[in-house]
């Protein structure tokens, strides 16, 4: 039974699971052979059936605000070599922060976990434990008690994650939390064990009845303010050409192509071509999310920064969408104290990662740590992607075999200089196998086109080369054509 009342931190909630759950207060989610139910006065999350595509978790439909304290009783009622972490997940409404407080099954060595930090406490399957989690913006503490014969203090663990302001939501889960491949569940046909929960108590500064948002990173994103799209209005015969009609592509300052967002308490402001990041917590992080850009046109990142009372570094990751952002690293700088400057060849690293596409989607992250002497800290950062003169082809190119046998497949491209301006009067050619096809300029507007014949069904690679009116070569481009023999 759930009860809401007044407590030391302003508002409190108690849930003992003795009666059927209030469906407006709780959302139980399970799929496949996973089970989430109230049984015997306890919440049971059962993932023990050895089948794939299962999940089980419970969302509390209450929005919480820091600081807060959560207490609950928990038991690993069924263990397995494939049972890992089970417990509570506290997460920010926009997905910018997650705090896990968990007991580990056999697969996790029966450890106790807070965030990414292990407590050095061992638990036993079939035994009940009480966990007390206190969460503040700059400090989190988890205490663990054994309940056999009365509460007995076993130890505590602390974390110093910097948590952003805003609303937080609570989930209870077993092995796979709500952010693990939502709607698909566990990949493997393995017994994951089961956990029971009881006597949940929450004290928080604010308690508002509200359904938990669906699993996602709900962060506003500006993909790229500088990108332009050329289409049929420009004269293309289907498809598009996307590029940035600028020289330096600025990622900081008042002309930045996208916006920086604090992932922890902090402030962001712009001065000329510099973005200044200020924070008071021991650590802070900021992100420019999911920048989409032509990595062939702007291949190299130039960075320079200075800090006051802080150490800092940059990390660039592949944008993986909503489920696991920032997980796959492309590049990073060393850690700087005060001044730092350098270049990163993103195109080279991008190709080494095995990605052939021309338009990249990357996250840019700033991690900073305040000096021990304390006091406000800031990092002033200048970031820009350096340009090069290059050929930019149309994409995608998919054609039916009938058009190949007729006038041919249209290959179209533009040529841009280091300022991002279209180049007119260039000599452009397409090389397909051993054949060379010159591209003609369409009405003197900087669009070049050729019709390629003789292609068989399947995928074809086309090399596009260009020289300017002065004979200067441009960086070549690779286009890909797919010829289909069936309707599409």
PDB file of C-alpha atoms in Angstrom, residues 196-440:
ATOM      1  CA  UNK A 196      12.198  -9.241  -4.559  1.00  0.00           C
ATOM      2  CA  UNK A 197      11.696  -5.711  -3.187  1.00  0.00           C
ATOM      3  CA  UNK A 198       9.798  -4.465  -0.130  1.00  0.00           C
ATOM      4  CA  UNK A 199       9.297  -1.495   2.224  1.00  0.00           C
ATOM      5  CA  UNK A 200      10.212   1.318  -0.135  1.00  0.00           C
ATOM      6  CA  UNK A 201      10.456   4.774   1.493  1.00  0.00           C
ATOM      7  CA  UNK A 202      11.338   8.043  -0.234  1.00  0.00           C
ATOM      8  CA  UNK A 203      12.003  11.507   1.182  1.00  0.00           C
ATOM      9  CA  UNK A 204      12.497  14.304  -1.316  1.00  0.00           C
ATOM     10  CA  UNK A 205      12.245  18.057  -1.726  1.00  0.00           C
ATOM     11  CA  UNK A 206       9.482  17.707  -4.307  1.00  0.00           C
ATOM     12  CA  UNK A 207       7.124  14.845  -5.129  1.00  0.00           C
ATOM     13  CA  UNK A 208       4.866  15.179  -8.172  1.00  0.00           C
ATOM     14  CA  UNK A 209       2.683  12.446  -9.625  1.00  0.00           C
ATOM     15  CA  UNK A 210       3.857  12.052 -13.202  1.00  0.00           C
ATOM     16  CA  UNK A 211       4.433   9.063 -15.520  1.00  0.00           C
ATOM     17  CA  UNK A 212       8.061   8.311 -16.241  1.00  0.00           C
ATOM     18  CA  UNK A 213       9.090   9.400 -19.756  1.00  0.00           C
ATOM     19  CA  UNK A 214       9.839   6.622 -22.261  1.00  0.00           C
ATOM     20  CA  UNK A 215      13.463   5.481 -22.436  1.00  0.00           C
ATOM     21  CA  UNK A 216      15.396   8.070 -24.395  1.00  0.00           C
ATOM     22  CA  UNK A 217      17.952  10.814 -24.080  1.00  0.00           C
ATOM     23  CA  UNK A 218      15.537  13.713 -24.229  1.00  0.00           C
ATOM     24  CA  UNK A 219      18.029  16.463 -24.970  1.00  0.00           C
ATOM     25  CA  UNK A 220      17.217  19.233 -27.453  1.00  0.00           C
ATOM     26  CA  UNK A 221      19.591  18.901 -30.384  1.00  0.00           C
ATOM     27  CA  UNK A 222      20.509  21.282 -33.185  1.00  0.00           C
ATOM     28  CA  UNK A 223      22.077  18.971 -35.724  1.00  0.00           C
ATOM     29  CA  UNK A 224      23.901  21.693 -37.716  1.00  0.00           C
ATOM     30  CA  UNK A 225      22.783  25.259 -38.378  1.00  0.00           C
ATOM     31  CA  UNK A 226      25.253  25.683 -41.234  1.00  0.00           C
ATOM     32  CA  UNK A 227      24.189  22.750 -43.430  1.00  0.00           C
ATOM     33  CA  UNK A 228      22.390  23.557 -46.681  1.00  0.00           C
ATOM     34  CA  UNK A 229      20.516  21.059 -48.827  1.00  0.00           C
ATOM     35  CA  UNK A 230      20.498  21.294 -52.605  1.00  0.00           C
ATOM     36  CA  UNK A 231      17.634  19.487 -54.291  1.00  0.00           C
ATOM     37  CA  UNK A 232      15.334  19.688 -57.280  1.00  0.00           C
ATOM     38  CA  UNK A 233      15.027  23.477 -56.909  1.00  0.00           C
ATOM     39  CA  UNK A 234      18.764  23.660 -57.602  1.00  0.00           C
ATOM     40  CA  UNK A 235      18.371  21.417 -60.641  1.00  0.00           C
ATOM     41  CA  UNK A 236      19.171  17.956 -59.261  1.00  0.00           C
ATOM     42  CA  UNK A 237      17.442  14.992 -60.880  1.00  0.00           C
ATOM     43  CA  UNK A 238      16.369  13.479 -57.568  1.00  0.00           C
ATOM     44  CA  UNK A 239      18.414  13.030 -54.405  1.00  0.00           C
ATOM     45  CA  UNK A 240      20.172  15.788 -52.460  1.00  0.00           C
ATOM     46  CA  UNK A 241      23.586  17.338 -51.937  1.00  0.00           C
ATOM     47  CA  UNK A 242      24.303  18.448 -48.351  1.00  0.00           C
ATOM     48  CA  UNK A 243      27.307  20.577 -47.382  1.00  0.00           C
ATOM     49  CA  UNK A 244      28.371  23.551 -45.242  1.00  0.00           C
ATOM     50  CA  UNK A 245      28.804  26.787 -47.242  1.00  0.00           C
ATOM     51  CA  UNK A 246      31.406  28.119 -44.787  1.00  0.00           C
ATOM     52  CA  UNK A 247      35.150  27.956 -44.332  1.00  0.00           C
ATOM     53  CA  UNK A 248      35.810  27.211 -40.679  1.00  0.00           C
ATOM     54  CA  UNK A 249      32.862  25.369 -39.137  1.00  0.00           C
ATOM     55  CA  UNK A 250      32.729  26.842 -35.631  1.00  0.00           C
ATOM     56  CA  UNK A 251      31.541  24.677 -32.748  1.00  0.00           C
ATOM     57  CA  UNK A 252      31.971  27.371 -30.096  1.00  0.00           C
ATOM     58  CA  UNK A 253      31.082  31.027 -29.729  1.00  0.00           C
ATOM     59  CA  UNK A 254      28.259  33.075 -31.127  1.00  0.00           C
ATOM     60  CA  UNK A 255      28.540  31.512 -34.601  1.00  0.00           C
ATOM     61  CA  UNK A 256      28.541  27.902 -33.372  1.00  0.00           C
ATOM     62  CA  UNK A 257      26.835  25.398 -35.660  1.00  0.00           C
ATOM     63  CA  UNK A 258      25.141  23.750 -32.666  1.00  0.00           C
ATOM     64  CA  UNK A 259      24.534  24.206 -28.928  1.00  0.00           C
ATOM     65  CA  UNK A 260      26.453  23.001 -25.885  1.00  0.00           C
ATOM     66  CA  UNK A 261      24.423  21.529 -23.028  1.00  0.00           C
ATOM     67  CA  UNK A 262      25.542  20.965 -19.425  1.00  0.00           C
ATOM     68  CA  UNK A 263      25.356  17.303 -18.433  1.00  0.00           C
ATOM     69  CA  UNK A 264      25.977  18.319 -14.811  1.00  0.00           C
ATOM     70  CA  UNK A 265      25.435  21.561 -12.856  1.00  0.00           C
ATOM     71  CA  UNK A 266      27.160  24.345 -14.744  1.00  0.00           C
ATOM     72  CA  UNK A 267      26.696  27.361 -16.991  1.00  0.00           C
ATOM     73  CA  UNK A 268      27.498  27.978 -20.649  1.00  0.00           C
ATOM     74  CA  UNK A 269      27.996  31.371 -22.288  1.00  0.00           C
ATOM     75  CA  UNK A 270      29.485  32.649 -25.551  1.00  0.00           C
ATOM     76  CA  UNK A 271      32.010  35.425 -26.144  1.00  0.00           C
ATOM     77  CA  UNK A 272      33.001  36.007 -29.783  1.00  0.00           C
ATOM     78  CA  UNK A 273      34.234  32.600 -31.048  1.00  0.00           C
ATOM     79  CA  UNK A 274      34.773  31.200 -27.560  1.00  0.00           C
ATOM     80  CA  UNK A 275      32.378  29.275 -25.331  1.00  0.00           C
ATOM     81  CA  UNK A 276      32.981  29.586 -21.579  1.00  0.00           C
ATOM     82  CA  UNK A 277      31.970  26.731 -19.274  1.00  0.00           C
ATOM     83  CA  UNK A 278      31.623  27.591 -15.562  1.00  0.00           C
ATOM     84  CA  UNK A 279      30.995  25.218 -12.647  1.00  0.00           C
ATOM     85  CA  UNK A 280      31.327  24.927  -8.864  1.00  0.00           C
ATOM     86  CA  UNK A 281      31.155  21.143  -8.412  1.00  0.00           C
ATOM     87  CA  UNK A 282      34.307  18.986  -8.187  1.00  0.00           C
ATOM     88  CA  UNK A 283      33.602  17.674 -11.699  1.00  0.00           C
ATOM     89  CA  UNK A 284      31.546  18.850 -14.642  1.00  0.00           C
ATOM     90  CA  UNK A 285      30.765  17.722 -18.159  1.00  0.00           C
ATOM     91  CA  UNK A 286      29.248  19.448 -21.174  1.00  0.00           C
ATOM     92  CA  UNK A 287      28.178  18.088 -24.562  1.00  0.00           C
ATOM     93  CA  UNK A 288      27.514  19.241 -28.087  1.00  0.00           C
ATOM     94  CA  UNK A 289      25.187  16.435 -29.151  1.00  0.00           C
ATOM     95  CA  UNK A 290      24.846  14.658 -32.468  1.00  0.00           C
ATOM     96  CA  UNK A 291      26.538  17.125 -34.801  1.00  0.00           C
ATOM     97  CA  UNK A 292      25.838  16.036 -38.374  1.00  0.00           C
ATOM     98  CA  UNK A 293      28.367  17.366 -40.879  1.00  0.00           C
ATOM     99  CA  UNK A 294      30.312  16.562 -44.043  1.00  0.00           C
ATOM    100  CA  UNK A 295      33.480  15.072 -42.569  1.00  0.00           C
ATOM    101  CA  UNK A 296      35.136  15.067 -46.018  1.00  0.00           C
ATOM    102  CA  UNK A 297      34.632  18.834 -46.307  1.00  0.00           C
ATOM    103  CA  UNK A 298      35.593  19.611 -42.673  1.00  0.00           C
ATOM    104  CA  UNK A 299      37.971  16.786 -41.714  1.00  0.00           C
ATOM    105  CA  UNK A 300      40.204  18.264 -38.993  1.00  0.00           C
ATOM    106  CA  UNK A 301      39.250  19.612 -35.561  1.00  0.00           C
ATOM    107  CA  UNK A 302      41.321  22.506 -34.216  1.00  0.00           C
ATOM    108  CA  UNK A 303      40.971  23.153 -30.493  1.00  0.00           C
ATOM    109  CA  UNK A 304      42.421  25.659 -28.071  1.00  0.00           C
ATOM    110  CA  UNK A 305      41.425  26.317 -24.492  1.00  0.00           C
ATOM    111  CA  UNK A 306      42.425  27.883 -21.234  1.00  0.00           C
ATOM    112  CA  UNK A 307      41.121  27.172 -17.779  1.00  0.00           C
ATOM    113  CA  UNK A 308      40.944  28.855 -14.416  1.00  0.00           C
ATOM    114  CA  UNK A 309      41.131  26.597 -11.391  1.00  0.00           C
ATOM    115  CA  UNK A 310      40.432  23.503 -13.511  1.00  0.00           C
ATOM    116  CA  UNK A 311      41.843  20.664 -15.587  1.00  0.00           C
ATOM    117  CA  UNK A 312      40.055  19.701 -18.793  1.00  0.00           C
ATOM    118  CA  UNK A 313      40.022  17.412 -21.818  1.00  0.00           C
ATOM    119  CA  UNK A 314      37.944  16.832 -24.945  1.00  0.00           C
ATOM    120  CA  UNK A 315      36.395  13.538 -26.018  1.00  0.00           C
ATOM    121  CA  UNK A 316      34.666  12.876 -29.350  1.00  0.00           C
ATOM    122  CA  UNK A 317      32.271   9.931 -29.571  1.00  0.00           C
ATOM    123  CA  UNK A 318      30.055   8.383 -32.209  1.00  0.00           C
ATOM    124  CA  UNK A 319      26.470   9.484 -31.728  1.00  0.00           C
ATOM    125  CA  UNK A 320      24.549   6.290 -30.954  1.00  0.00           C
ATOM    126  CA  UNK A 321      21.103   7.767 -30.424  1.00  0.00           C
ATOM    127  CA  UNK A 322      19.007   7.501 -27.301  1.00  0.00           C
ATOM    128  CA  UNK A 323      19.936   4.250 -25.622  1.00  0.00           C
ATOM    129  CA  UNK A 324      23.679   4.411 -24.971  1.00  0.00           C
ATOM    130  CA  UNK A 325      25.027   7.876 -25.852  1.00  0.00           C
ATOM    131  CA  UNK A 326      28.740   8.698 -25.513  1.00  0.00           C
ATOM    132  CA  UNK A 327      29.689   5.019 -25.348  1.00  0.00           C
ATOM    133  CA  UNK A 328      31.923   4.598 -28.419  1.00  0.00           C
ATOM    134  CA  UNK A 329      34.954   6.893 -28.439  1.00  0.00           C
ATOM    135  CA  UNK A 330      36.458   8.206 -31.663  1.00  0.00           C
ATOM    136  CA  UNK A 331      39.159  10.505 -30.271  1.00  0.00           C
ATOM    137  CA  UNK A 332      40.274  12.365 -27.160  1.00  0.00           C
ATOM    138  CA  UNK A 333      42.862  14.905 -26.118  1.00  0.00           C
ATOM    139  CA  UNK A 334      45.245  14.702 -23.219  1.00  0.00           C
ATOM    140  CA  UNK A 335      44.215  16.316 -19.943  1.00  0.00           C
ATOM    141  CA  UNK A 336      45.234  19.975 -19.846  1.00  0.00           C
ATOM    142  CA  UNK A 337      45.848  22.261 -16.878  1.00  0.00           C
ATOM    143  CA  UNK A 338      45.326  25.853 -17.953  1.00  0.00           C
ATOM    144  CA  UNK A 339      46.422  26.138 -21.630  1.00  0.00           C
ATOM    145  CA  UNK A 340      45.878  23.496 -24.295  1.00  0.00           C
ATOM    146  CA  UNK A 341      45.896  23.526 -28.095  1.00  0.00           C
ATOM    147  CA  UNK A 342      46.082  21.012 -30.920  1.00  0.00           C
ATOM    148  CA  UNK A 343      44.451  19.291 -33.877  1.00  0.00           C
ATOM    149  CA  UNK A 344      42.623  15.994 -34.351  1.00  0.00           C
ATOM    150  CA  UNK A 345      42.301  14.416 -37.798  1.00  0.00           C
ATOM    151  CA  UNK A 346      38.719  13.224 -37.398  1.00  0.00           C
ATOM    152  CA  UNK A 347      38.390  11.997 -40.977  1.00  0.00           C
ATOM    153  CA  UNK A 348      41.383   9.666 -40.639  1.00  0.00           C
ATOM    154  CA  UNK A 349      40.102   8.288 -37.331  1.00  0.00           C
ATOM    155  CA  UNK A 350      36.590   7.967 -38.736  1.00  0.00           C
ATOM    156  CA  UNK A 351      37.835   5.884 -41.662  1.00  0.00           C
ATOM    157  CA  UNK A 352      40.019   3.748 -39.373  1.00  0.00           C
ATOM    158  CA  UNK A 353      36.872   2.952 -37.374  1.00  0.00           C
ATOM    159  CA  UNK A 354      35.439   1.278 -40.477  1.00  0.00           C
ATOM    160  CA  UNK A 355      32.797   3.889 -41.297  1.00  0.00           C
ATOM    161  CA  UNK A 356      32.637   4.642 -45.042  1.00  0.00           C
ATOM    162  CA  UNK A 357      29.881   7.269 -45.037  1.00  0.00           C
ATOM    163  CA  UNK A 358      30.608  10.878 -45.910  1.00  0.00           C
ATOM    164  CA  UNK A 359      28.295  12.564 -43.419  1.00  0.00           C
ATOM    165  CA  UNK A 360      29.258  11.869 -39.812  1.00  0.00           C
ATOM    166  CA  UNK A 361      27.220  12.279 -36.644  1.00  0.00           C
ATOM    167  CA  UNK A 362      29.474  12.899 -33.639  1.00  0.00           C
ATOM    168  CA  UNK A 363      29.204  14.025 -30.026  1.00  0.00           C
ATOM    169  CA  UNK A 364      31.740  16.519 -28.658  1.00  0.00           C
ATOM    170  CA  UNK A 365      32.280  16.306 -24.896  1.00  0.00           C
ATOM    171  CA  UNK A 366      34.161  18.521 -22.463  1.00  0.00           C
ATOM    172  CA  UNK A 367      35.175  16.930 -19.154  1.00  0.00           C
ATOM    173  CA  UNK A 368      36.532  19.223 -16.437  1.00  0.00           C
ATOM    174  CA  UNK A 369      37.737  18.828 -12.850  1.00  0.00           C
ATOM    175  CA  UNK A 370      38.035  21.631 -10.343  1.00  0.00           C
ATOM    176  CA  UNK A 371      41.392  22.114  -8.617  1.00  0.00           C
ATOM    177  CA  UNK A 372      41.610  20.983  -5.019  1.00  0.00           C
ATOM    178  CA  UNK A 373      41.929  24.533  -3.707  1.00  0.00           C
ATOM    179  CA  UNK A 374      38.245  24.979  -4.469  1.00  0.00           C
ATOM    180  CA  UNK A 375      36.356  28.004  -5.675  1.00  0.00           C
ATOM    181  CA  UNK A 376      34.558  28.598  -8.993  1.00  0.00           C
ATOM    182  CA  UNK A 377      36.160  27.063 -12.065  1.00  0.00           C
ATOM    183  CA  UNK A 378      35.844  27.750 -15.766  1.00  0.00           C
ATOM    184  CA  UNK A 379      37.126  26.561 -19.116  1.00  0.00           C
ATOM    185  CA  UNK A 380      37.199  28.873 -22.148  1.00  0.00           C
ATOM    186  CA  UNK A 381      37.168  26.764 -25.304  1.00  0.00           C
ATOM    187  CA  UNK A 382      37.591  27.491 -29.001  1.00  0.00           C
ATOM    188  CA  UNK A 383      36.643  24.678 -31.404  1.00  0.00           C
ATOM    189  CA  UNK A 384      36.444  24.744 -35.182  1.00  0.00           C
ATOM    190  CA  UNK A 385      36.437  22.203 -37.984  1.00  0.00           C
ATOM    191  CA  UNK A 386      38.927  23.212 -40.662  1.00  0.00           C
ATOM    192  CA  UNK A 387      37.819  23.197 -44.314  1.00  0.00           C
ATOM    193  CA  UNK A 388      39.266  21.824 -47.511  1.00  0.00           C
ATOM    194  CA  UNK A 389      38.361  22.257 -51.168  1.00  0.00           C
ATOM    195  CA  UNK A 390      36.601  19.134 -52.385  1.00  0.00           C
ATOM    196  CA  UNK A 391      34.056  17.448 -54.627  1.00  0.00           C
ATOM    197  CA  UNK A 392      30.680  16.727 -53.009  1.00  0.00           C
ATOM    198  CA  UNK A 393      28.504  14.121 -54.770  1.00  0.00           C
ATOM    199  CA  UNK A 394      24.775  13.606 -54.697  1.00  0.00           C
ATOM    200  CA  UNK A 395      23.372  10.892 -52.454  1.00  0.00           C
ATOM    201  CA  UNK A 396      21.735   8.478 -52.518  1.00  0.00           C
ATOM    202  CA  UNK A 397      21.923   7.162 -56.065  1.00  0.00           C
ATOM    203  CA  UNK A 398      19.579   4.243 -56.693  1.00  0.00           C
ATOM    204  CA  UNK A 399      18.431   3.463 -60.205  1.00  0.00           C
ATOM    205  CA  UNK A 400      16.417   0.829 -62.025  1.00  0.00           C
ATOM    206  CA  UNK A 401      18.056  -1.182 -64.778  1.00  0.00           C
ATOM    207  CA  UNK A 402      15.632   0.377 -67.299  1.00  0.00           C
ATOM    208  CA  UNK A 403      17.124   3.843 -66.747  1.00  0.00           C
ATOM    209  CA  UNK A 404      20.640   2.414 -67.122  1.00  0.00           C
ATOM    210  CA  UNK A 405      19.699   0.996 -70.509  1.00  0.00           C
ATOM    211  CA  UNK A 406      18.016   4.253 -71.484  1.00  0.00           C
ATOM    212  CA  UNK A 407      19.734   7.577 -70.992  1.00  0.00           C
ATOM    213  CA  UNK A 408      21.876   6.266 -68.121  1.00  0.00           C
ATOM    214  CA  UNK A 409      22.161   6.946 -64.406  1.00  0.00           C
ATOM    215  CA  UNK A 410      22.609  10.652 -63.568  1.00  0.00           C
ATOM    216  CA  UNK A 411      25.798  11.332 -61.579  1.00  0.00           C
ATOM    217  CA  UNK A 412      25.679  14.812 -60.050  1.00  0.00           C
ATOM    218  CA  UNK A 413      28.082  16.774 -57.867  1.00  0.00           C
ATOM    219  CA  UNK A 414      29.221  20.219 -56.804  1.00  0.00           C
ATOM    220  CA  UNK A 415      32.724  21.502 -56.124  1.00  0.00           C
ATOM    221  CA  UNK A 416      33.438  23.813 -53.164  1.00  0.00           C
ATOM    222  CA  UNK A 417      36.536  25.815 -52.258  1.00  0.00           C
ATOM    223  CA  UNK A 418      38.069  26.424 -48.807  1.00  0.00           C
ATOM    224  CA  UNK A 419      35.449  29.111 -48.099  1.00  0.00           C
ATOM    225  CA  UNK A 420      32.592  26.715 -48.841  1.00  0.00           C
ATOM    226  CA  UNK A 421      31.654  28.577 -52.029  1.00  0.00           C
ATOM    227  CA  UNK A 422      30.511  26.730 -55.150  1.00  0.00           C
ATOM    228  CA  UNK A 423      33.170  26.623 -57.869  1.00  0.00           C
ATOM    229  CA  UNK A 424      32.065  27.308 -61.427  1.00  0.00           C
ATOM    230  CA  UNK A 425      34.015  26.410 -64.526  1.00  0.00           C
ATOM    231  CA  UNK A 426      35.698  23.362 -62.986  1.00  0.00           C
ATOM    232  CA  UNK A 427      36.654  20.225 -64.890  1.00  0.00           C
ATOM    233  CA  UNK A 428      34.961  17.248 -63.219  1.00  0.00           C
ATOM    234  CA  UNK A 429      35.105  13.589 -64.209  1.00  0.00           C
ATOM    235  CA  UNK A 430      33.627  10.330 -62.923  1.00  0.00           C
ATOM    236  CA  UNK A 431      35.626   7.102 -63.093  1.00  0.00           C
ATOM    237  CA  UNK A 432      33.601   3.885 -63.126  1.00  0.00           C
ATOM    238  CA  UNK A 433      35.782   0.820 -63.475  1.00  0.00           C
ATOM    239  CA  UNK A 434      38.022   1.563 -66.453  1.00  0.00           C
ATOM    240  CA  UNK A 435      35.704   4.156 -67.985  1.00  0.00           C
ATOM    241  CA  UNK A 436      35.928   7.933 -67.559  1.00  0.00           C
ATOM    242  CA  UNK A 437      32.814  10.103 -67.874  1.00  0.00           C
ATOM    243  CA  UNK A 438      33.243  13.911 -68.010  1.00  0.00           C
ATOM    244  CA  UNK A 439      30.621  15.855 -66.043  1.00  0.00           C
ATOM    245  CA  UNK A 440      29.191  18.930 -67.714  1.00  0.00           C
TER     246      UNK A 440
END
